[in-house]
């Protein structure tokens, strides 16, 4: 399922919303998760899961084409951990 | 950040009541969960993909007691953040 399909389902289900508003709702959800991580805050969504940043150390990498060593800088990556309810739902 | 904060942002941006905002958030989360339960992926452009993976049986160990235990086959959700999301969290 894609974001566009989610927006469609929201617009169908919540009849008081226009398609445009449904789009704004769905975008707001994912943007606020993104913004919260950017600020260094984590997001916990009960029953679904949590999002936080994980730190990756600097490492030595290699250009696969030339074999030259390059250093890959330290960075942060978004990480999602499924919540208990979601985990259980998948294994019923 | 929590679910209530997300609902609040929707309330501010979209012009629905607080109750409606929180109902819509629940509806979307339930939708995502039911899609994942079917084993289908959820693809959010600019955010990332939630993918259901099946894992086979393997042997594990209780790290405390060293006792060997069997881990049953199961399905897990993995999140692959999009390039946009990964770049965004590393911007100052």
PDB file of C-alpha atoms in Angstrom:
ATOM      1  CA  UNK A   1       0.000   0.000   0.000  1.00  0.00           C
ATOM      2  CA  UNK A   2       1.320   3.417  -0.933  1.00  0.00           C
ATOM      3  CA  UNK A   3       0.805   6.805   0.645  1.00  0.00           C
ATOM      4  CA  UNK A   4      -1.608   7.772  -2.134  1.00  0.00           C
ATOM      5  CA  UNK A   5      -3.743   4.712  -1.352  1.00  0.00           C
ATOM      6  CA  UNK A   6      -3.747   5.527   2.359  1.00  0.00           C
ATOM      7  CA  UNK A   7      -4.933   9.062   1.549  1.00  0.00           C
ATOM      8  CA  UNK A   8      -7.747   7.607  -0.562  1.00  0.00           C
ATOM      9  CA  UNK A   9      -8.866   5.298   2.228  1.00  0.00           C
ATOM     10  CA  UNK A  10      -8.843   8.144   4.754  1.00  0.00           C
ATOM     11  CA  UNK A  11     -10.914  10.337   2.422  1.00  0.00           C
ATOM     12  CA  UNK A  12     -13.432   7.480   1.951  1.00  0.00           C
ATOM     13  CA  UNK A  13     -13.676   6.674   5.645  1.00  0.00           C
ATOM     14  CA  UNK A  14     -13.760  10.176   7.076  1.00  0.00           C
ATOM     15  CA  UNK A  15     -16.442  11.779   4.959  1.00  0.00           C
ATOM     16  CA  UNK A  16     -16.081  15.181   6.607  1.00  0.00           C
ATOM     17  CA  UNK A  17     -12.605  15.527   5.068  1.00  0.00           C
ATOM     18  CA  UNK A  18     -11.867  16.665   1.553  1.00  0.00           C
ATOM     19  CA  UNK A  19      -9.262  14.722  -0.408  1.00  0.00           C
ATOM     20  CA  UNK A  20      -6.933  17.665   0.058  1.00  0.00           C
ATOM     21  CA  UNK A  21      -7.390  17.551   3.854  1.00  0.00           C
ATOM     22  CA  UNK A  22      -6.877  13.772   3.921  1.00  0.00           C
ATOM     23  CA  UNK A  23      -3.589  14.339   2.135  1.00  0.00           C
ATOM     24  CA  UNK A  24      -2.588  16.978   4.659  1.00  0.00           C
ATOM     25  CA  UNK A  25      -3.431  14.614   7.539  1.00  0.00           C
ATOM     26  CA  UNK A  26      -1.301  11.770   6.201  1.00  0.00           C
ATOM     27  CA  UNK A  27       1.599  14.068   5.357  1.00  0.00           C
ATOM     28  CA  UNK A  28       1.404  15.674   8.796  1.00  0.00           C
ATOM     29  CA  UNK A  29       1.766  12.293  10.515  1.00  0.00           C
ATOM     30  CA  UNK A  30       4.942  11.284   8.701  1.00  0.00           C
ATOM     31  CA  UNK A  31       6.395  14.798   8.709  1.00  0.00           C
ATOM     32  CA  UNK A  32       5.967  15.101  12.449  1.00  0.00           C
ATOM     33  CA  UNK A  33       7.778  11.790  13.017  1.00  0.00           C
ATOM     34  CA  UNK A  34      10.556  13.033  10.757  1.00  0.00           C
ATOM     35  CA  UNK A  35      10.760  16.424  12.439  1.00  0.00           C
ATOM     36  CA  UNK A  36      10.804  14.934  15.894  1.00  0.00           C
ATOM     37  CA  UNK A  37      13.799  12.733  14.993  1.00  0.00           C
ATOM     38  CA  UNK A  38      15.507  15.705  13.412  1.00  0.00           C
ATOM     39  CA  UNK A  39      15.177  17.559  16.721  1.00  0.00           C
ATOM     40  CA  UNK A  40      16.729  14.581  18.465  1.00  0.00           C
ATOM     41  CA  UNK A  41      13.463  13.479  20.051  1.00  0.00           C
ATOM     42  CA  UNK A  42      12.091   9.963  19.639  1.00  0.00           C
ATOM     43  CA  UNK A  43       8.529   9.040  18.753  1.00  0.00           C
ATOM     44  CA  UNK A  44       6.580   6.327  20.514  1.00  0.00           C
ATOM     45  CA  UNK A  45       3.315   5.216  18.981  1.00  0.00           C
ATOM     46  CA  UNK A  46       1.525   2.850  21.324  1.00  0.00           C
ATOM     47  CA  UNK A  47       0.429  -0.348  19.639  1.00  0.00           C
ATOM     48  CA  UNK A  48       2.474   0.337  16.538  1.00  0.00           C
ATOM     49  CA  UNK A  49       6.104   0.995  17.326  1.00  0.00           C
ATOM     50  CA  UNK A  50       8.746   3.584  18.010  1.00  0.00           C
ATOM     51  CA  UNK A  51      11.107   5.625  15.896  1.00  0.00           C
ATOM     52  CA  UNK A  52      14.481   6.840  17.034  1.00  0.00           C
ATOM     53  CA  UNK A  53      17.902   7.624  15.630  1.00  0.00           C
ATOM     54  CA  UNK A  54      20.794   5.232  15.808  1.00  0.00           C
ATOM     55  CA  UNK A  55      24.355   6.472  15.557  1.00  0.00           C
ATOM     56  CA  UNK A  56      26.684   4.934  12.998  1.00  0.00           C
ATOM     57  CA  UNK A  57      30.398   5.310  13.656  1.00  0.00           C
ATOM     58  CA  UNK A  58      32.815   6.559  11.044  1.00  0.00           C
ATOM     59  CA  UNK A  59      34.169   3.669   9.038  1.00  0.00           C
ATOM     60  CA  UNK A  60      36.586   2.882   6.285  1.00  0.00           C
ATOM     61  CA  UNK A  61      34.850   2.061   3.054  1.00  0.00           C
ATOM     62  CA  UNK A  62      36.072   1.156  -0.362  1.00  0.00           C
ATOM     63  CA  UNK A  63      35.125   2.361  -3.763  1.00  0.00           C
ATOM     64  CA  UNK A  64      34.090  -0.959  -5.314  1.00  0.00           C
ATOM     65  CA  UNK A  65      35.105   0.182  -8.770  1.00  0.00           C
ATOM     66  CA  UNK A  66      38.594   1.513  -8.098  1.00  0.00           C
ATOM     67  CA  UNK A  67      39.393  -0.232  -4.815  1.00  0.00           C
ATOM     68  CA  UNK A  68      40.440   3.101  -3.296  1.00  0.00           C
ATOM     69  CA  UNK A  69      39.893   3.453   0.456  1.00  0.00           C
ATOM     70  CA  UNK A  70      37.480   6.185   1.420  1.00  0.00           C
ATOM     71  CA  UNK A  71      36.302   7.155   4.858  1.00  0.00           C
ATOM     72  CA  UNK A  72      32.560   7.049   5.430  1.00  0.00           C
ATOM     73  CA  UNK A  73      31.681   9.742   7.973  1.00  0.00           C
ATOM     74  CA  UNK A  74      29.758   9.034  11.181  1.00  0.00           C
ATOM     75  CA  UNK A  75      26.044   9.555  10.729  1.00  0.00           C
ATOM     76  CA  UNK A  76      22.644   8.926  12.198  1.00  0.00           C
ATOM     77  CA  UNK A  77      20.074   6.593  10.711  1.00  0.00           C
ATOM     78  CA  UNK A  78      16.348   6.427  11.439  1.00  0.00           C
ATOM     79  CA  UNK A  79      15.406   3.202  13.192  1.00  0.00           C
ATOM     80  CA  UNK A  80      11.969   1.664  13.711  1.00  0.00           C
ATOM     81  CA  UNK A  81      11.173  -0.886  16.361  1.00  0.00           C
ATOM     82  CA  UNK A  82       7.828  -2.641  16.063  1.00  0.00           C
ATOM     83  CA  UNK A  83       5.647  -2.514  19.160  1.00  0.00           C
ATOM     84  CA  UNK A  84       4.350  -5.561  20.982  1.00  0.00           C
ATOM     85  CA  UNK A  85       0.844  -5.319  19.559  1.00  0.00           C
ATOM     86  CA  UNK A  86       2.136  -5.172  15.978  1.00  0.00           C
ATOM     87  CA  UNK A  87       4.572  -8.042  16.556  1.00  0.00           C
ATOM     88  CA  UNK A  88       1.823 -10.205  18.034  1.00  0.00           C
ATOM     89  CA  UNK A  89      -0.566  -9.316  15.218  1.00  0.00           C
ATOM     90  CA  UNK A  90       1.890 -10.662  12.639  1.00  0.00           C
ATOM     91  CA  UNK A  91       2.302 -13.974  14.437  1.00  0.00           C
ATOM     92  CA  UNK A  92      -1.240 -14.909  15.356  1.00  0.00           C
TER      93      UNK A  92
ATOM     94  CA  UNK B   1       6.646  12.566  20.851  1.00  0.00           C
ATOM     95  CA  UNK B   2       3.484  10.509  21.248  1.00  0.00           C
ATOM     96  CA  UNK B   3       0.241   9.811  19.457  1.00  0.00           C
ATOM     97  CA  UNK B   4      -1.489  12.728  21.218  1.00  0.00           C
ATOM     98  CA  UNK B   5       1.153  15.150  19.911  1.00  0.00           C
ATOM     99  CA  UNK B   6       0.564  13.952  16.368  1.00  0.00           C
ATOM    100  CA  UNK B   7      -3.209  14.320  16.776  1.00  0.00           C
ATOM    101  CA  UNK B   8      -2.650  17.806  18.134  1.00  0.00           C
ATOM    102  CA  UNK B   9      -0.628  18.800  15.101  1.00  0.00           C
ATOM    103  CA  UNK B  10      -3.398  17.550  12.828  1.00  0.00           C
ATOM    104  CA  UNK B  11      -5.906  19.535  14.878  1.00  0.00           C
ATOM    105  CA  UNK B  12      -3.837  22.687  14.364  1.00  0.00           C
ATOM    106  CA  UNK B  13      -3.060  22.176  10.667  1.00  0.00           C
ATOM    107  CA  UNK B  14      -6.217  20.645   9.241  1.00  0.00           C
ATOM    108  CA  UNK B  15      -9.008  22.344  11.173  1.00  0.00           C
ATOM    109  CA  UNK B  16     -10.757  19.280  12.570  1.00  0.00           C
ATOM    110  CA  UNK B  17     -11.766  18.820  16.207  1.00  0.00           C
ATOM    111  CA  UNK B  18      -9.291  17.236  18.641  1.00  0.00           C
ATOM    112  CA  UNK B  19     -11.523  14.196  18.941  1.00  0.00           C
ATOM    113  CA  UNK B  20     -11.710  13.827  15.169  1.00  0.00           C
ATOM    114  CA  UNK B  21      -7.946  14.257  14.826  1.00  0.00           C
ATOM    115  CA  UNK B  22      -7.245  11.486  17.290  1.00  0.00           C
ATOM    116  CA  UNK B  23      -9.870   9.195  15.665  1.00  0.00           C
ATOM    117  CA  UNK B  24      -8.218   9.728  12.281  1.00  0.00           C
ATOM    118  CA  UNK B  25      -4.787   8.866  13.694  1.00  0.00           C
ATOM    119  CA  UNK B  26      -6.214   5.633  15.141  1.00  0.00           C
ATOM    120  CA  UNK B  27      -7.882   4.811  11.840  1.00  0.00           C
ATOM    121  CA  UNK B  28      -4.628   5.241   9.926  1.00  0.00           C
ATOM    122  CA  UNK B  29      -2.629   3.177  12.415  1.00  0.00           C
ATOM    123  CA  UNK B  30      -5.221   0.382  12.283  1.00  0.00           C
ATOM    124  CA  UNK B  31      -5.109   0.512   8.497  1.00  0.00           C
ATOM    125  CA  UNK B  32      -1.305   0.233   8.453  1.00  0.00           C
ATOM    126  CA  UNK B  33      -1.422  -2.657  10.918  1.00  0.00           C
ATOM    127  CA  UNK B  34      -4.005  -4.571   8.891  1.00  0.00           C
ATOM    128  CA  UNK B  35      -1.999  -4.099   5.691  1.00  0.00           C
ATOM    129  CA  UNK B  36       1.163  -5.380   7.374  1.00  0.00           C
ATOM    130  CA  UNK B  37      -0.765  -8.266   8.920  1.00  0.00           C
ATOM    131  CA  UNK B  38      -1.683  -9.382   5.392  1.00  0.00           C
ATOM    132  CA  UNK B  39       2.040  -9.452   4.653  1.00  0.00           C
ATOM    133  CA  UNK B  40       1.799  -6.466   2.334  1.00  0.00           C
ATOM    134  CA  UNK B  41       4.375  -3.639   2.364  1.00  0.00           C
ATOM    135  CA  UNK B  42       3.569  -0.029   3.197  1.00  0.00           C
ATOM    136  CA  UNK B  43       5.429   2.477   1.032  1.00  0.00           C
ATOM    137  CA  UNK B  44       5.543   6.102   2.058  1.00  0.00           C
ATOM    138  CA  UNK B  45       7.306   8.311  -0.473  1.00  0.00           C
ATOM    139  CA  UNK B  46       9.879  10.558   1.193  1.00  0.00           C
ATOM    140  CA  UNK B  47       9.689   8.567   4.421  1.00  0.00           C
ATOM    141  CA  UNK B  48      10.386   4.898   3.878  1.00  0.00           C
ATOM    142  CA  UNK B  49       8.983   1.398   3.438  1.00  0.00           C
ATOM    143  CA  UNK B  50       7.635  -0.990   6.033  1.00  0.00           C
ATOM    144  CA  UNK B  51       8.282  -4.525   4.859  1.00  0.00           C
ATOM    145  CA  UNK B  52       7.166  -7.816   6.411  1.00  0.00           C
ATOM    146  CA  UNK B  53       9.862 -10.483   6.431  1.00  0.00           C
ATOM    147  CA  UNK B  54       9.593 -14.126   7.375  1.00  0.00           C
ATOM    148  CA  UNK B  55      12.262 -15.631   9.546  1.00  0.00           C
ATOM    149  CA  UNK B  56      12.926 -19.329   9.833  1.00  0.00           C
ATOM    150  CA  UNK B  57      13.322 -21.384  12.986  1.00  0.00           C
ATOM    151  CA  UNK B  58      16.686 -21.145  14.683  1.00  0.00           C
ATOM    152  CA  UNK B  59      18.319 -22.007  17.926  1.00  0.00           C
ATOM    153  CA  UNK B  60      18.817 -19.322  20.493  1.00  0.00           C
ATOM    154  CA  UNK B  61      20.277 -19.144  23.909  1.00  0.00           C
ATOM    155  CA  UNK B  62      19.053 -17.557  27.067  1.00  0.00           C
ATOM    156  CA  UNK B  63      21.873 -15.072  27.592  1.00  0.00           C
ATOM    157  CA  UNK B  64      21.480 -15.208  31.342  1.00  0.00           C
ATOM    158  CA  UNK B  65      21.429 -18.953  31.903  1.00  0.00           C
ATOM    159  CA  UNK B  66      23.157 -20.155  28.720  1.00  0.00           C
ATOM    160  CA  UNK B  67      20.285 -22.546  28.239  1.00  0.00           C
ATOM    161  CA  UNK B  68      19.566 -23.439  24.610  1.00  0.00           C
ATOM    162  CA  UNK B  69      16.051 -22.785  23.359  1.00  0.00           C
ATOM    163  CA  UNK B  70      14.331 -23.075  20.000  1.00  0.00           C
ATOM    164  CA  UNK B  71      13.090 -19.893  18.338  1.00  0.00           C
ATOM    165  CA  UNK B  72       9.984 -20.536  16.278  1.00  0.00           C
ATOM    166  CA  UNK B  73       9.582 -19.213  12.719  1.00  0.00           C
ATOM    167  CA  UNK B  74       8.028 -15.755  12.772  1.00  0.00           C
ATOM    168  CA  UNK B  75       7.216 -12.678  10.772  1.00  0.00           C
ATOM    169  CA  UNK B  76       8.808  -9.352  11.570  1.00  0.00           C
ATOM    170  CA  UNK B  77       8.376  -5.796  10.291  1.00  0.00           C
ATOM    171  CA  UNK B  78      11.451  -3.973   9.110  1.00  0.00           C
ATOM    172  CA  UNK B  79      11.550  -0.309   8.230  1.00  0.00           C
ATOM    173  CA  UNK B  80      13.779   0.914   5.436  1.00  0.00           C
ATOM    174  CA  UNK B  81      14.072   4.690   5.615  1.00  0.00           C
ATOM    175  CA  UNK B  82      14.112   6.547   2.301  1.00  0.00           C
ATOM    176  CA  UNK B  83      17.182   8.463   1.103  1.00  0.00           C
ATOM    177  CA  UNK B  84      15.309  11.713   1.776  1.00  0.00           C
ATOM    178  CA  UNK B  85      14.643  10.736   5.398  1.00  0.00           C
ATOM    179  CA  UNK B  86      18.237   9.625   5.963  1.00  0.00           C
ATOM    180  CA  UNK B  87      19.591  12.877   4.529  1.00  0.00           C
ATOM    181  CA  UNK B  88      17.123  14.961   6.519  1.00  0.00           C
ATOM    182  CA  UNK B  89      18.136  13.657   9.940  1.00  0.00           C
ATOM    183  CA  UNK B  90      21.789  14.354   9.218  1.00  0.00           C
ATOM    184  CA  UNK B  91      21.216  17.978   8.314  1.00  0.00           C
ATOM    185  CA  UNK B  92      22.048  20.533  10.977  1.00  0.00           C
TER     186      UNK B  92
END
